[in-house]
mmCIF file with all atom_site columns, C-alpha atoms and ligand atoms in Angstrom:
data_model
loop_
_atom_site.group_PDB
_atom_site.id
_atom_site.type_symbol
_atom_site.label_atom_id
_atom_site.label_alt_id
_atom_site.label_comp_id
_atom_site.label_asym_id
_atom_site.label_entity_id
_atom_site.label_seq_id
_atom_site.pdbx_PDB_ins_code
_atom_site.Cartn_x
_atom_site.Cartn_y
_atom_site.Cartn_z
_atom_site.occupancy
_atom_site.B_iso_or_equiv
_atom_site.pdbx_formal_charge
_atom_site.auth_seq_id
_atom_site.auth_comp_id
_atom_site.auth_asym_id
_atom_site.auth_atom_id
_atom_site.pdbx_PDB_model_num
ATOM   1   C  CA  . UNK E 1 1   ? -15.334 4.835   -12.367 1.00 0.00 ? 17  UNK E CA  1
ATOM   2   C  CA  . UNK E 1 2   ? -14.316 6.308   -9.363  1.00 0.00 ? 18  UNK E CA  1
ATOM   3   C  CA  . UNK E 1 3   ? -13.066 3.052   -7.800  1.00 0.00 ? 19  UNK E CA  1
ATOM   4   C  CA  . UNK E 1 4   ? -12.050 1.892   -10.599 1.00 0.00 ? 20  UNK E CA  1
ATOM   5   C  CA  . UNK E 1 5   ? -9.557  4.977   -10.927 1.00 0.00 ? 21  UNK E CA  1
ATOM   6   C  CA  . UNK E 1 6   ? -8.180  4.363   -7.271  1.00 0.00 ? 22  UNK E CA  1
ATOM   7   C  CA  . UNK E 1 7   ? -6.625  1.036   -8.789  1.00 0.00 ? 23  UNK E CA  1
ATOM   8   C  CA  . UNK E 1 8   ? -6.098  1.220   -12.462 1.00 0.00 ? 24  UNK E CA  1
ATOM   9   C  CA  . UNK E 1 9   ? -2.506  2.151   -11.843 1.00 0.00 ? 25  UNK E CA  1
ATOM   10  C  CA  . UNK E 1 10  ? -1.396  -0.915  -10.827 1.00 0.00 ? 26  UNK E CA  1
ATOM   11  C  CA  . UNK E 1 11  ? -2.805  -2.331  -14.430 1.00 0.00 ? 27  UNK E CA  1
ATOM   12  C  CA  . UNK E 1 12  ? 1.284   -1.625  -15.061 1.00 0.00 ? 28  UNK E CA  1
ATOM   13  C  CA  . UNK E 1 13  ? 2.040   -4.603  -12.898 1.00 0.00 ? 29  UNK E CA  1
ATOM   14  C  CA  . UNK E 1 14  ? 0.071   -7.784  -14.388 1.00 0.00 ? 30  UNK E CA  1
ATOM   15  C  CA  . UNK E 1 15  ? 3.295   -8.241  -16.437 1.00 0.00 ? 31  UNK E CA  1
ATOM   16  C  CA  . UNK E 1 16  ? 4.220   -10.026 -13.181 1.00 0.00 ? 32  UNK E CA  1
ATOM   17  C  CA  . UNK E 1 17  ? 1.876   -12.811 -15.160 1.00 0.00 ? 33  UNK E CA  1
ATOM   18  C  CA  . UNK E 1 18  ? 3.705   -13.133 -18.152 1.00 0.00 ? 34  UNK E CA  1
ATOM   19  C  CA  . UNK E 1 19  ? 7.206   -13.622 -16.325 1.00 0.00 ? 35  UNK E CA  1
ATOM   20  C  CA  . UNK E 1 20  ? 5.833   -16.435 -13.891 1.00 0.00 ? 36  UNK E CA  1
ATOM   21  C  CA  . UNK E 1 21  ? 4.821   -17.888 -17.548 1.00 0.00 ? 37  UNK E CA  1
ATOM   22  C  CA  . UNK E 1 22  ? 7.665   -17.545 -19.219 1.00 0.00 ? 38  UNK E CA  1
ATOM   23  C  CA  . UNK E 1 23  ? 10.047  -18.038 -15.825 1.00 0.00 ? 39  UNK E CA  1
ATOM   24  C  CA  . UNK E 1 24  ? 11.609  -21.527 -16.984 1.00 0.00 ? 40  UNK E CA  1
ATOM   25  C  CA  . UNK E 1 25  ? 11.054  -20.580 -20.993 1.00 0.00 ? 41  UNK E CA  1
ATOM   26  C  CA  . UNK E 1 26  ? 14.651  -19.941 -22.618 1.00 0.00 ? 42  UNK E CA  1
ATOM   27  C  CA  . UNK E 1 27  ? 14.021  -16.419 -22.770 1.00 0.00 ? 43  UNK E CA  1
ATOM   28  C  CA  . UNK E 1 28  ? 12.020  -15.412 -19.242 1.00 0.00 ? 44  UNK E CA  1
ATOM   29  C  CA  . UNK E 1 29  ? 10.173  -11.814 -19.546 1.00 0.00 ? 45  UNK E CA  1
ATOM   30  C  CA  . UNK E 1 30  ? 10.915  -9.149  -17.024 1.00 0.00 ? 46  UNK E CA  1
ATOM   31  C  CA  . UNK E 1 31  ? 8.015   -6.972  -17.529 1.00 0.00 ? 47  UNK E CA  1
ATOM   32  C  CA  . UNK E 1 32  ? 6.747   -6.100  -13.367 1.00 0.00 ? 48  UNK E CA  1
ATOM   33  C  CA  . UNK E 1 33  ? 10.558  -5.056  -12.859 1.00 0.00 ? 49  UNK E CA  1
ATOM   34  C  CA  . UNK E 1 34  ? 10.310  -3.203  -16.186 1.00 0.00 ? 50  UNK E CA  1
ATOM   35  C  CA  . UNK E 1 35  ? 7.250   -1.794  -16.470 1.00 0.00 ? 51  UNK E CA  1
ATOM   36  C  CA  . UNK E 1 36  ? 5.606   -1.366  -13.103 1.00 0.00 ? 52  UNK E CA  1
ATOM   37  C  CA  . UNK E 1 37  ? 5.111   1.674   -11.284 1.00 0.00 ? 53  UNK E CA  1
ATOM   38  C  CA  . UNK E 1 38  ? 5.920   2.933   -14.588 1.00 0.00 ? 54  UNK E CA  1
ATOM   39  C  CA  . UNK E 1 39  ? 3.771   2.520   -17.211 1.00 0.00 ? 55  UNK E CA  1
ATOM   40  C  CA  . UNK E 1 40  ? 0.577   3.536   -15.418 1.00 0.00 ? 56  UNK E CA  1
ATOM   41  C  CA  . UNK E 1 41  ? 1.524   5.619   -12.257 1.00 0.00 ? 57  UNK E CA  1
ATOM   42  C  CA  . UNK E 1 42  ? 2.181   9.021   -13.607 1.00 0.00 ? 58  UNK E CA  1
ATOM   43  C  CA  . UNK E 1 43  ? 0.238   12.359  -15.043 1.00 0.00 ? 59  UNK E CA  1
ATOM   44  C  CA  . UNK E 1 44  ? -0.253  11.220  -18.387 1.00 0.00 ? 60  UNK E CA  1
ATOM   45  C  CA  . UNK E 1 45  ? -1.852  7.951   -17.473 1.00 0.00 ? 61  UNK E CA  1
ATOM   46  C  CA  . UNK E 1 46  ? -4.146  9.875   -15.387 1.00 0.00 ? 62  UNK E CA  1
ATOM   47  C  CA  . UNK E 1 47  ? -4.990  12.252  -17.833 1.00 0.00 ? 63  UNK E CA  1
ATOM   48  C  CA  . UNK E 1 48  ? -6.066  9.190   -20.158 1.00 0.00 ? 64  UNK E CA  1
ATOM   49  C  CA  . UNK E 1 49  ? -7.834  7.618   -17.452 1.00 0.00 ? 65  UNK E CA  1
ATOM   50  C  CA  . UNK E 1 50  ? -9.522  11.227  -16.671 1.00 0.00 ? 66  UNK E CA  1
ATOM   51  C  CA  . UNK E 1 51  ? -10.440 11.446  -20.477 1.00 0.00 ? 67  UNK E CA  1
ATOM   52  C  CA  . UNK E 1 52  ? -11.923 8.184   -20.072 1.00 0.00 ? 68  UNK E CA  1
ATOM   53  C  CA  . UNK E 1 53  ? -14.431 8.970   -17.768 1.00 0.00 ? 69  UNK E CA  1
ATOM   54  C  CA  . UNK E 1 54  ? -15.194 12.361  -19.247 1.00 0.00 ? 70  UNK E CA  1
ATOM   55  C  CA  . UNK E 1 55  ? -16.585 10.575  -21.717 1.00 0.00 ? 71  UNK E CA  1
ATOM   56  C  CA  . UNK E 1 56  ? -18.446 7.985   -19.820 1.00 0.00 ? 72  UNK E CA  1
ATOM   57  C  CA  . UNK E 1 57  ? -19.867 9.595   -17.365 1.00 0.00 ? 73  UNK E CA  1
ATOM   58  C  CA  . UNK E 1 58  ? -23.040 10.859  -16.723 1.00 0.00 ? 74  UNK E CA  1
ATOM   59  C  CA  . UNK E 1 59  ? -21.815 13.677  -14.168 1.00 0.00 ? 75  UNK E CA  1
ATOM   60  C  CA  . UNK E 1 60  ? -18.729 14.215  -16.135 1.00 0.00 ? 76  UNK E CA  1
ATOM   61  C  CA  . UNK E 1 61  ? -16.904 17.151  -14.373 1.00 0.00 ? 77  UNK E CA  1
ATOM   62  C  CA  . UNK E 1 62  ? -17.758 15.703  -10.696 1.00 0.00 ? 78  UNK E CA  1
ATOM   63  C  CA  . UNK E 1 63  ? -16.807 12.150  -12.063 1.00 0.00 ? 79  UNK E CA  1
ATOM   64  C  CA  . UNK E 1 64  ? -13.820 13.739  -13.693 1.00 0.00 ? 80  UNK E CA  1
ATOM   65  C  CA  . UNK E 1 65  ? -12.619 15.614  -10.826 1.00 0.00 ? 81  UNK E CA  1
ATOM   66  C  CA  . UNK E 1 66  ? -12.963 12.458  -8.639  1.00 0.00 ? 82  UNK E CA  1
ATOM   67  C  CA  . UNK E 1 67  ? -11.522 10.164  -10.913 1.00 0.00 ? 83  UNK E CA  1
ATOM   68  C  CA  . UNK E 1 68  ? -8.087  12.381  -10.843 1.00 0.00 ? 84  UNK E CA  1
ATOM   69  C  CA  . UNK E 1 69  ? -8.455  12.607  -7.037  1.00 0.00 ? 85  UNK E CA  1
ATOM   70  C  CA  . UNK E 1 70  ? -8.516  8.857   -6.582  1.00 0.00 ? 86  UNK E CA  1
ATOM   71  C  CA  . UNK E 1 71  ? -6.221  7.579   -8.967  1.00 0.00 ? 87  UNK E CA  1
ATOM   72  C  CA  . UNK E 1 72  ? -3.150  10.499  -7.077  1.00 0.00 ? 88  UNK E CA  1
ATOM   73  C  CA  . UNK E 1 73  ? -4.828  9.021   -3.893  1.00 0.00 ? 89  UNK E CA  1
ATOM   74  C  CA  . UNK E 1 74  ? -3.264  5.611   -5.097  1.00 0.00 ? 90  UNK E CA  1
ATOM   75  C  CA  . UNK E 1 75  ? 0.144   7.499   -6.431  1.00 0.00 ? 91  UNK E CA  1
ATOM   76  C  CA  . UNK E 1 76  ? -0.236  9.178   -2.404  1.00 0.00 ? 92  UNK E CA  1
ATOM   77  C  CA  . UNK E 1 77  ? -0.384  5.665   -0.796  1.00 0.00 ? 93  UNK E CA  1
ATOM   78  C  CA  . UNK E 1 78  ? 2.040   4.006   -3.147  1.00 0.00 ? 94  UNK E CA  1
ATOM   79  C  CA  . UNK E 1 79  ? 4.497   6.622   -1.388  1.00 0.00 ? 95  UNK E CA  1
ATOM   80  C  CA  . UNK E 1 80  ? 3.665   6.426   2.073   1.00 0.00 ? 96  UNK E CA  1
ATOM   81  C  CA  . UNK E 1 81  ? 3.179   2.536   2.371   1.00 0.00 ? 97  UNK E CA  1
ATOM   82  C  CA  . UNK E 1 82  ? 4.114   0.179   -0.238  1.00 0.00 ? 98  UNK E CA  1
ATOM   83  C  CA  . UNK E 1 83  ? 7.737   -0.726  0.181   1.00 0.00 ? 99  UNK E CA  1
ATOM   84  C  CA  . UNK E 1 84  ? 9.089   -3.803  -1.697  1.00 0.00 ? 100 UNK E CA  1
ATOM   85  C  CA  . UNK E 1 85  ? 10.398  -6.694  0.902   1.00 0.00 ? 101 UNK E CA  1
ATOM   86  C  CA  . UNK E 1 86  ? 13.926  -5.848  -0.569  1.00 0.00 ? 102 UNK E CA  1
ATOM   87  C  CA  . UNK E 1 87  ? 13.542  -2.077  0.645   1.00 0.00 ? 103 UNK E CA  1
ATOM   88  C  CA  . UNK E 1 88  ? 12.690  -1.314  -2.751  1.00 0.00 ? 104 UNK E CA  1
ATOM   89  C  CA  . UNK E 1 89  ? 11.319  2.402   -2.722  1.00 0.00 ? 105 UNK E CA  1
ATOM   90  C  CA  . UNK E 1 90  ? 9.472   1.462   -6.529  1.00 0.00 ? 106 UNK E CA  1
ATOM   91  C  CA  . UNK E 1 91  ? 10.336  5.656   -7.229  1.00 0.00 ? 107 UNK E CA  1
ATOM   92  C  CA  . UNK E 1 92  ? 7.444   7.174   -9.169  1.00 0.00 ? 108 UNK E CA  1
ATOM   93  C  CA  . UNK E 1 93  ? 8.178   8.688   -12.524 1.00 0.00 ? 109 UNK E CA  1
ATOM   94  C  CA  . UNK E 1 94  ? 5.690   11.113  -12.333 1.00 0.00 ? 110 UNK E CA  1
ATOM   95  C  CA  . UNK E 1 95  ? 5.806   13.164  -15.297 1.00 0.00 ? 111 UNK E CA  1
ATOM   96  C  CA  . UNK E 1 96  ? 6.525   10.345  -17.659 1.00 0.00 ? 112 UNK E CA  1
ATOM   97  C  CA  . UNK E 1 97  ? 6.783   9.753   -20.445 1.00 0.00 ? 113 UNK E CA  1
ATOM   98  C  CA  . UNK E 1 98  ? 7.391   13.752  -20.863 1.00 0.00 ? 114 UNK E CA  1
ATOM   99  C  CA  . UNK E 1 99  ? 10.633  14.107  -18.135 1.00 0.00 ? 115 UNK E CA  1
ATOM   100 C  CA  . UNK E 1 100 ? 12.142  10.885  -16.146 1.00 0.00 ? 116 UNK E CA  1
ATOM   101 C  CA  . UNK E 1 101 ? 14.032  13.465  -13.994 1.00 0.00 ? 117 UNK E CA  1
ATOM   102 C  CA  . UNK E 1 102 ? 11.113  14.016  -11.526 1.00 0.00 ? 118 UNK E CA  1
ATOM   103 C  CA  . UNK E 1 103 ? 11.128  10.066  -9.694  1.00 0.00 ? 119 UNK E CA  1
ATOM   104 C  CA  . UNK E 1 104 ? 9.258   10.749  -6.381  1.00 0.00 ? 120 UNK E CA  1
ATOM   105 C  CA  . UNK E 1 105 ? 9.774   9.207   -3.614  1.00 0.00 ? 121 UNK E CA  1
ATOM   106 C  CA  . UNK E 1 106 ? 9.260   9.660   0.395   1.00 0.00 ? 122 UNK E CA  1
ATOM   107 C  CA  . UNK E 1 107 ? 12.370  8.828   3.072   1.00 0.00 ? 123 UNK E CA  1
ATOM   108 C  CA  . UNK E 1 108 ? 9.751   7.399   5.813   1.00 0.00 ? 124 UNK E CA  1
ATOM   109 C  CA  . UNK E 1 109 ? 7.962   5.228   3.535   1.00 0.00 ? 125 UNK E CA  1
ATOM   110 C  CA  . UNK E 1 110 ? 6.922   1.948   4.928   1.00 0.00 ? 126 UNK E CA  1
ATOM   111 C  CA  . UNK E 1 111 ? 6.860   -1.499  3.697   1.00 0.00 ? 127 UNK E CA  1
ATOM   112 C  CA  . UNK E 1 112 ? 3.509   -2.678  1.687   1.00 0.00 ? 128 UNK E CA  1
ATOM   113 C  CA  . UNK E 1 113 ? 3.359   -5.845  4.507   1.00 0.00 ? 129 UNK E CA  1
ATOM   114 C  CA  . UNK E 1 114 ? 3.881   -3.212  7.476   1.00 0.00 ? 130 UNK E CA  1
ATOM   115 C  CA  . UNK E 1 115 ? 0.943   -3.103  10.234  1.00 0.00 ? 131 UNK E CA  1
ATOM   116 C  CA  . UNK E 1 116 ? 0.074   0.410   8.902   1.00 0.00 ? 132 UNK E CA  1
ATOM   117 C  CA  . UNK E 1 117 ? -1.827  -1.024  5.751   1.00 0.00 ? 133 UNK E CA  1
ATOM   118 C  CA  . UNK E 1 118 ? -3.392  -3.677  7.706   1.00 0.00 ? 134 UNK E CA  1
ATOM   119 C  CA  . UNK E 1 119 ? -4.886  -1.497  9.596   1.00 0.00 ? 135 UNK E CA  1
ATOM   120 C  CA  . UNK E 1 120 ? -5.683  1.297   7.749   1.00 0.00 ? 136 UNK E CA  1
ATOM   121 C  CA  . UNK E 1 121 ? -7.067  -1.848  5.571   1.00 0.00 ? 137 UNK E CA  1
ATOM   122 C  CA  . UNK E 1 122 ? -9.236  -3.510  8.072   1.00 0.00 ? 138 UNK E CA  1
ATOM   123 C  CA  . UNK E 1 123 ? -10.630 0.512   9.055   1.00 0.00 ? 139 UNK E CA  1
ATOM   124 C  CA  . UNK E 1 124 ? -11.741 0.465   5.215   1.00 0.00 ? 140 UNK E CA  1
ATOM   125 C  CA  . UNK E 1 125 ? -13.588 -2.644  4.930   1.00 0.00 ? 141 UNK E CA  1
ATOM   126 C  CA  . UNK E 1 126 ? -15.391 -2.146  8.306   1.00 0.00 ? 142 UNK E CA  1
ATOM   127 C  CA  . UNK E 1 127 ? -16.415 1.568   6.651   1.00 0.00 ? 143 UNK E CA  1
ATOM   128 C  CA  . UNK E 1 128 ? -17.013 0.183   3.629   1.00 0.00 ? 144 UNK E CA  1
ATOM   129 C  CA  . UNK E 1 129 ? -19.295 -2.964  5.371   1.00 0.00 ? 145 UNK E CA  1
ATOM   130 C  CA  . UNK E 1 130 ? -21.365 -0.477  7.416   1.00 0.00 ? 146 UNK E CA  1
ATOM   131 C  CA  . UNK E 1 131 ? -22.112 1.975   4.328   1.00 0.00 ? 147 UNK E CA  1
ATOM   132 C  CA  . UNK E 1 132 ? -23.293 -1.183  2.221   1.00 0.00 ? 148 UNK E CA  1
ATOM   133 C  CA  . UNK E 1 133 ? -25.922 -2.471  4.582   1.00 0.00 ? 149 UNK E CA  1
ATOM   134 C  CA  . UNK E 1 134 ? -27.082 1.306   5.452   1.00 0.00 ? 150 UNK E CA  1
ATOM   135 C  CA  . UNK E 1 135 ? -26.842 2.176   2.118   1.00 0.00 ? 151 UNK E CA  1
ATOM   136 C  CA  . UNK E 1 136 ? -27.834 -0.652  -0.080  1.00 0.00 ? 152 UNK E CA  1
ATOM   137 C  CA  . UNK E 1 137 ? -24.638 -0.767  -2.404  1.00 0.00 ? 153 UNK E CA  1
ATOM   138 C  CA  . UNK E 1 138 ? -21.549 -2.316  -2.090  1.00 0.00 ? 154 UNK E CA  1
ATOM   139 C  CA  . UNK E 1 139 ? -18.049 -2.127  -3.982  1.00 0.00 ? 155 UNK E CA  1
ATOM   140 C  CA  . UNK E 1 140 ? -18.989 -5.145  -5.204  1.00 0.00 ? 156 UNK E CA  1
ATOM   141 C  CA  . UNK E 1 141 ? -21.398 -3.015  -7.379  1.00 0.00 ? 157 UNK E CA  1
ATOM   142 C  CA  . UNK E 1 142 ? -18.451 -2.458  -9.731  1.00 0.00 ? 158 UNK E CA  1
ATOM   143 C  CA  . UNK E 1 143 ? -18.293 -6.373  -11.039 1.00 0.00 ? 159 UNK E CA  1
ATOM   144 C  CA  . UNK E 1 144 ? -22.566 -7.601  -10.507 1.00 0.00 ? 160 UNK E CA  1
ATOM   145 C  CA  . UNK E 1 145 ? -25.419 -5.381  -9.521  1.00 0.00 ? 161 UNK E CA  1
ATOM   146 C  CA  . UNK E 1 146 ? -26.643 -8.762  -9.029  1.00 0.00 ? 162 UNK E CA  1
ATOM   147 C  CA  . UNK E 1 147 ? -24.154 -10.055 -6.696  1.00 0.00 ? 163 UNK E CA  1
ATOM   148 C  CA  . UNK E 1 148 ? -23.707 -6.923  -5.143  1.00 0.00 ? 164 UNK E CA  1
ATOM   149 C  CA  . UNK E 1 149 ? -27.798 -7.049  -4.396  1.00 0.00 ? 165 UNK E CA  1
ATOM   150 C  CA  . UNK E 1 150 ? -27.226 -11.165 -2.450  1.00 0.00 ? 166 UNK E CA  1
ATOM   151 C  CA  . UNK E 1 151 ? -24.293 -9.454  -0.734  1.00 0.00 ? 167 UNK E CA  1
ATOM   152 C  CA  . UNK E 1 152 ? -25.934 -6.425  0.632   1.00 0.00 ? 168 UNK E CA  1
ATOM   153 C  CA  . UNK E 1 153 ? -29.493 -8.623  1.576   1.00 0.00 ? 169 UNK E CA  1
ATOM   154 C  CA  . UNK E 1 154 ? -27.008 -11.224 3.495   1.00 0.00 ? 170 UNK E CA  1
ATOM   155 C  CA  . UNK E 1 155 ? -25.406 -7.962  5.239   1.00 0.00 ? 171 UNK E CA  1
ATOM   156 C  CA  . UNK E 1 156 ? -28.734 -6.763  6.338   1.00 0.00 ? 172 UNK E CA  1
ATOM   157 C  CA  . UNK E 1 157 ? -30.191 -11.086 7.379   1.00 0.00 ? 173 UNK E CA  1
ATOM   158 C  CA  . UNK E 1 158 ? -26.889 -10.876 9.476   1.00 0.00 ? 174 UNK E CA  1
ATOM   159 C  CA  . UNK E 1 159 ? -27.074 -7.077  10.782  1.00 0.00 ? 175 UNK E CA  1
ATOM   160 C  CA  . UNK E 1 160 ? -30.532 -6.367  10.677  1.00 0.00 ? 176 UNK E CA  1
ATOM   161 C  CA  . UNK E 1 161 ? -31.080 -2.541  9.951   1.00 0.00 ? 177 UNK E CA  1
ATOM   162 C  CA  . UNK E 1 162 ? -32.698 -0.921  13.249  1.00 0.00 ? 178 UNK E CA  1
ATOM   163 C  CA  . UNK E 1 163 ? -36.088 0.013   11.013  1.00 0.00 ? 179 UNK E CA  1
ATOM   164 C  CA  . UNK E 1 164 ? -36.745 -2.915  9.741   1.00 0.00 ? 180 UNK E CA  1
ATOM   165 C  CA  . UNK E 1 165 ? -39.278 -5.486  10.658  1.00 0.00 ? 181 UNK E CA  1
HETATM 166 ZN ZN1 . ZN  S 2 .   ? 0.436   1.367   -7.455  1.00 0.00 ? 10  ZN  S ZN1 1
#
């Protein structure tokens, strides 16, 4: 849920779908332009989204508490790095839909292509790579504990853990 959390915001963006359908209909939707980065990136989507997993979970004020952490971890990074090729600065509307006069925004913000994100990318998967075969569970987790169990054993044939035989 936690994951999860960290990237349920961008759910306001798969519009982008329904205008590459409907881009040579005679009536084209514009539903990314419209609707993302503001639909699901402000408090009121996390609060639903914290709700959510109040419910759900088993730990529910540590899952809670985490769950609100990572989704304004996502709000955090959509400020510092994800700059539209046009320069586009996609301002958050963060207390939406109660006020649109708070739109937040950060002057040194970099572009979502820029070499920051690859590398802060390629740090993540490395981290997140070494914790699977130490630990035994992958992201992967989140879609098949099956999958995630053929992933993790072909981690450890590859990178043999130090212990074992
Ligand atoms: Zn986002």
């Amino acid at each position: 849920m936690v994951t999860w959390a960290s990237v349920v915001p961008d759910i306001d963006g798969l519009g982008i779908v329904a205008d590459w359908l409907t881009r040579n209909s005679s009536h084209p939707l514009n539903w990314w332009g419209g609707y993302h980065h503001i639909l699901a990136h402000n408090l009121c989507f996390a609060l639903i989204v914290a709700v959510v997993a109040a419910i759900l979970a088993k730990q529910k004020a540590k899952t809670t508490l985490l769950v609100l952490l990572s989704f304004h971890l996502h709000l955090a990074a959509d400020l510092v790095g994800a700059r539209g090729p046009d320069g586009e600065q996609w301002p958050i509307p963060y207390l939406l839909p109660f006020m649109n006069v708070v739109q937040l925004t950060w002057s040194g913000q970099w572009a979502l292509n820029a070499w920051p994100n690859f590398v802060v990318t390629a740090v993540l998967i490395g981290i997140a790579l070494i914790l699977a075969r130490k630990r035994g569970f992958s992201p992967v987790e989140m879609f098949s504990s099956k999958v995630d169990a053929i992933f993790v054993r072909a981690l450890r044939t590859r990178f043999p853990l130090k212990n074992a035989t």
